[in-house]
Amino acid sequence: MAALLALHPFRACYVADLDAIGGNGDHRSTVAALQARWPEVAFWVDAGLATPDDCRRWLDAGIRHLVIGSESQTDGATLEAALTLAGQDRVALSLDIRQGVPLGPAVLHEDAGRWPERVIAMTLDRVGSGEGPDLDRIAALAARRPGVRVWGAGGVRDAADLDALATHGTDAVLVASALHDRRLDAGTIARFASGQRSSGQPAANG
């Protein structure tokens, strides 16, 4: 985390607890320690939260921002509970798809009226693939509920992808591989974080 913040003073960090999502324990104490160490960073945590009690446990541990992944849901109850417990500004809904197939309850994907203020367009088969982001899907989600903050997730390769995302309704972007292998450098990140595309035009911010 220190190395990431040395690259850029990010205000938010998405954390996927893959063990928790897979039902093999969790890293709640580790994530809570990160949040305590860097209180200025909003750690958005996807931990396979599937029940209201799951949300309470993570909030009680000191986690401030929850991601409700559609793939972990059976209905809309956990999302509603998270919004009640944490509030609109601390909950994001991850609309997960794989190979074009929506994962989880259809109502979460189809009823935009249920969405919180932040929605993650998570295309799982593009994560780490280097195939580029799913621009059409992101634009479609943004158009379905004007004002919703759509975060792009999966496939980002370089500054050109960030440019494209900025023109397709993206408010923020989840990036991992392109940071790890340094395809996105500090200068590029700073430009986009300040609201400028690599072309010098306004960009998505978040």
C-alpha positions as MATLAB code, in Angstrom:
seq = 'MAALLALHPFRACYVADLDAIGGNGDHRSTVAALQARWPEVAFWVDAGLATPDDCRRWLDAGIRHLVIGSESQTDGATLEAALTLAGQDRVALSLDIRQGVPLGPAVLHEDAGRWPERVIAMTLDRVGSGEGPDLDRIAALAARRPGVRVWGAGGVRDAADLDALATHGTDAVLVASALHDRRLDAGTIARFASGQRSSGQPAANG';
ca = [
       0.000    0.000    0.000;
       2.834    2.376    0.798;
       4.305    1.799   -2.672;
       0.930    2.466   -4.285;
       0.531    5.756   -2.441;
       4.091    6.704   -3.340;
       3.046    6.419   -6.996;
       0.000    8.651   -6.471;
      -2.002    9.882   -3.447;
      -5.053    7.789   -4.275;
      -8.189    8.684   -2.325;
      -9.777    5.254   -2.758;
      -8.658    1.631   -3.025;
     -10.783   -1.343   -4.090;
     -10.063   -4.540   -2.149;
     -11.386   -7.939   -3.240;
     -11.051  -10.509   -0.461;
     -10.995  -13.553   -2.725;
     -10.963  -16.013    0.179;
     -14.077  -14.411    1.643;
     -15.772  -14.346   -1.759;
     -14.964  -18.042   -2.179;
     -16.139  -18.952    1.337;
     -12.647  -19.836    2.600;
     -12.314  -17.543    5.602;
     -11.515  -13.865    5.269;
      -8.866  -11.187    5.739;
     -11.037   -8.814    7.731;
      -8.358   -7.994   10.293;
      -5.799   -7.242    7.574;
      -8.133   -4.904    5.718;
      -9.142   -3.231    8.980;
      -5.456   -2.693    9.766;
      -4.958   -1.062    6.367;
      -7.918    1.236    6.988;
      -6.563    2.177   10.416;
      -3.079    2.822    9.003;
      -4.334    4.994    6.129;
      -7.557    6.631    7.374;
      -7.459    9.169    4.543;
      -8.035    6.389    1.977;
     -11.494    4.959    1.357;
     -11.032    1.178    1.181;
     -13.952   -0.227   -0.813;
     -14.184   -3.878    0.204;
     -15.799   -6.703   -1.758;
     -15.804   -9.662    0.616;
     -18.626  -11.787   -0.734;
     -21.122  -10.062    1.554;
     -24.229  -12.217    1.218;
     -26.308  -11.380    4.308;
     -27.052   -8.336    6.462;
     -25.004   -9.951    9.254;
     -21.994  -10.087    6.912;
     -22.292   -6.332    6.445;
     -22.518   -5.739   10.191;
     -19.422   -7.845   10.909;
     -17.258   -5.948    8.450;
     -18.545   -2.568    9.572;
     -17.987   -3.511   13.214;
     -14.392   -4.438   12.319;
     -13.753   -0.875   11.180;
     -14.393   -1.224    7.452;
     -16.115    1.943    6.277;
     -17.023    1.234    2.637;
     -18.829   -1.879    1.399;
     -19.078   -3.379   -2.077;
     -22.072   -5.641   -2.619;
     -21.202   -8.059   -5.418;
     -24.180   -9.312   -7.385;
     -22.549  -12.742   -7.814;
     -22.819  -13.289   -4.028;
     -26.512  -12.373   -3.746;
     -29.740  -14.346   -3.789;
     -32.008  -11.277   -3.657;
     -31.819   -7.557   -2.906;
     -31.961   -7.812    0.889;
     -28.232   -7.495    1.560;
     -27.913   -4.400   -0.618;
     -30.837   -2.797    1.190;
     -29.321   -3.686    4.569;
     -25.930   -2.281    3.579;
     -27.517    0.995    2.531;
     -29.389    1.210    5.828;
     -26.318    0.364    7.910;
     -23.678    2.375    6.062;
     -25.514    4.948    3.945;
     -25.534    5.758    0.230;
     -22.079    7.329    0.247;
     -20.443    4.181    1.641;
     -22.000    1.429   -0.486;
     -21.290    0.376   -4.071;
     -23.091   -2.315   -6.065;
     -20.866   -4.459   -8.272;
     -22.887   -5.706  -11.231;
     -20.865   -8.796  -12.084;
     -20.925  -10.525  -15.455;
     -18.831  -13.304  -16.957;
     -18.792  -14.064  -20.703;
     -21.762  -11.766  -21.124;
     -23.881  -13.554  -18.511;
     -25.115  -11.481  -15.538;
     -24.291  -13.125  -12.206;
     -26.700  -13.007   -9.292;
     -30.342  -11.903   -9.077;
     -31.779  -10.456  -12.273;
     -33.510   -7.719  -10.290;
     -30.177   -6.165   -9.313;
     -29.090   -5.967  -12.944;
     -32.437   -4.941  -14.412;
     -34.005   -2.569  -11.861;
     -31.875    0.583  -11.924;
     -34.146    2.065   -9.281;
     -32.540   -0.275   -6.740;
     -29.020    0.855   -7.511;
     -27.063    2.951   -5.027;
     -25.201    6.068   -6.131;
     -22.146    4.007   -7.125;
     -22.259    1.034   -9.483;
     -19.263   -1.036  -10.595;
     -19.438   -2.465  -14.111;
     -17.456   -5.598  -13.254;
     -16.641   -7.711  -16.316;
     -14.908  -10.620  -14.590;
     -13.516  -12.363  -17.652;
     -11.684   -9.165  -18.622;
      -9.959   -8.709  -15.256;
      -6.234   -9.160  -15.880;
      -6.914  -10.123  -19.496;
      -5.434   -7.129  -21.254;
      -8.395   -7.187  -23.645;
      -9.553   -3.657  -22.934;
     -12.597   -2.461  -20.977;
     -16.201   -3.271  -21.861;
     -17.042    0.217  -23.105;
     -20.499   -0.572  -24.495;
     -21.659   -2.061  -21.219;
     -20.360    0.872  -19.206;
     -22.103    3.369  -21.470;
     -25.342    1.374  -21.289;
     -25.306    1.307  -17.486;
     -24.604    5.030  -17.286;
     -27.501    5.748  -19.651;
     -29.993    3.644  -17.692;
     -29.833    5.832  -14.606;
     -28.532    9.357  -15.186;
     -26.524   10.597  -12.227;
     -25.300    7.192  -11.093;
     -21.528    7.002  -10.687;
     -20.371    4.099  -12.865;
     -16.947    2.615  -12.141;
     -15.314    0.622  -14.911;
     -13.652   -2.657  -13.910;
     -11.776   -5.162  -16.023;
      -9.382   -5.010  -18.964;
      -7.773   -1.560  -18.599;
      -4.419   -1.600  -20.413;
      -3.149    1.935  -20.857;
      -3.875    5.658  -21.127;
      -5.838    5.124  -24.341;
      -8.292    2.926  -22.439;
      -8.653    5.617  -19.786;
      -9.409    8.123  -22.552;
     -12.069    5.807  -23.956;
     -13.608    5.181  -20.543;
     -13.818    8.924  -19.922;
     -16.008    9.318  -23.012;
     -18.292    6.396  -22.144;
     -19.765    7.650  -18.865;
     -17.166    6.355  -16.411;
     -16.814    8.215  -13.116;
     -13.868    6.136  -11.852;
     -11.845    3.105  -12.894;
     -10.581   -0.007  -11.090;
      -7.053   -0.787  -12.259;
      -4.611   -3.454  -11.079;
      -2.485   -5.130  -13.769;
      -1.679   -1.893  -15.600;
      -0.326   -0.481  -12.329;
       1.637   -3.579  -11.374;
       3.450   -3.762  -14.695;
       3.816    0.049  -14.913;
       1.882    0.569  -18.125;
       0.302    3.499  -16.290;
       2.943    5.825  -14.875;
       2.665    8.547  -12.249;
       2.263   11.309  -14.814;
      -0.609    9.590  -16.594;
      -2.379    8.837  -13.327;
      -1.969   12.426  -12.146;
      -3.466   13.787  -15.374;
      -6.554   11.644  -15.117;
      -6.963   12.216  -11.377;
      -6.931   15.963  -12.020;
      -9.625   15.594  -14.661;
      -7.481   15.770  -17.800;
      -7.295   13.138  -20.511;
      -4.001   12.377  -22.233;
      -5.312   14.467  -25.126;
      -5.685   17.442  -22.799;
      -9.482   17.185  -22.729;
     -11.552   16.759  -19.532;
     -11.573   13.202  -18.174;
     -13.562   11.087  -15.752;
     -12.479   11.635  -12.184;
     -12.618    9.409   -9.117;
];
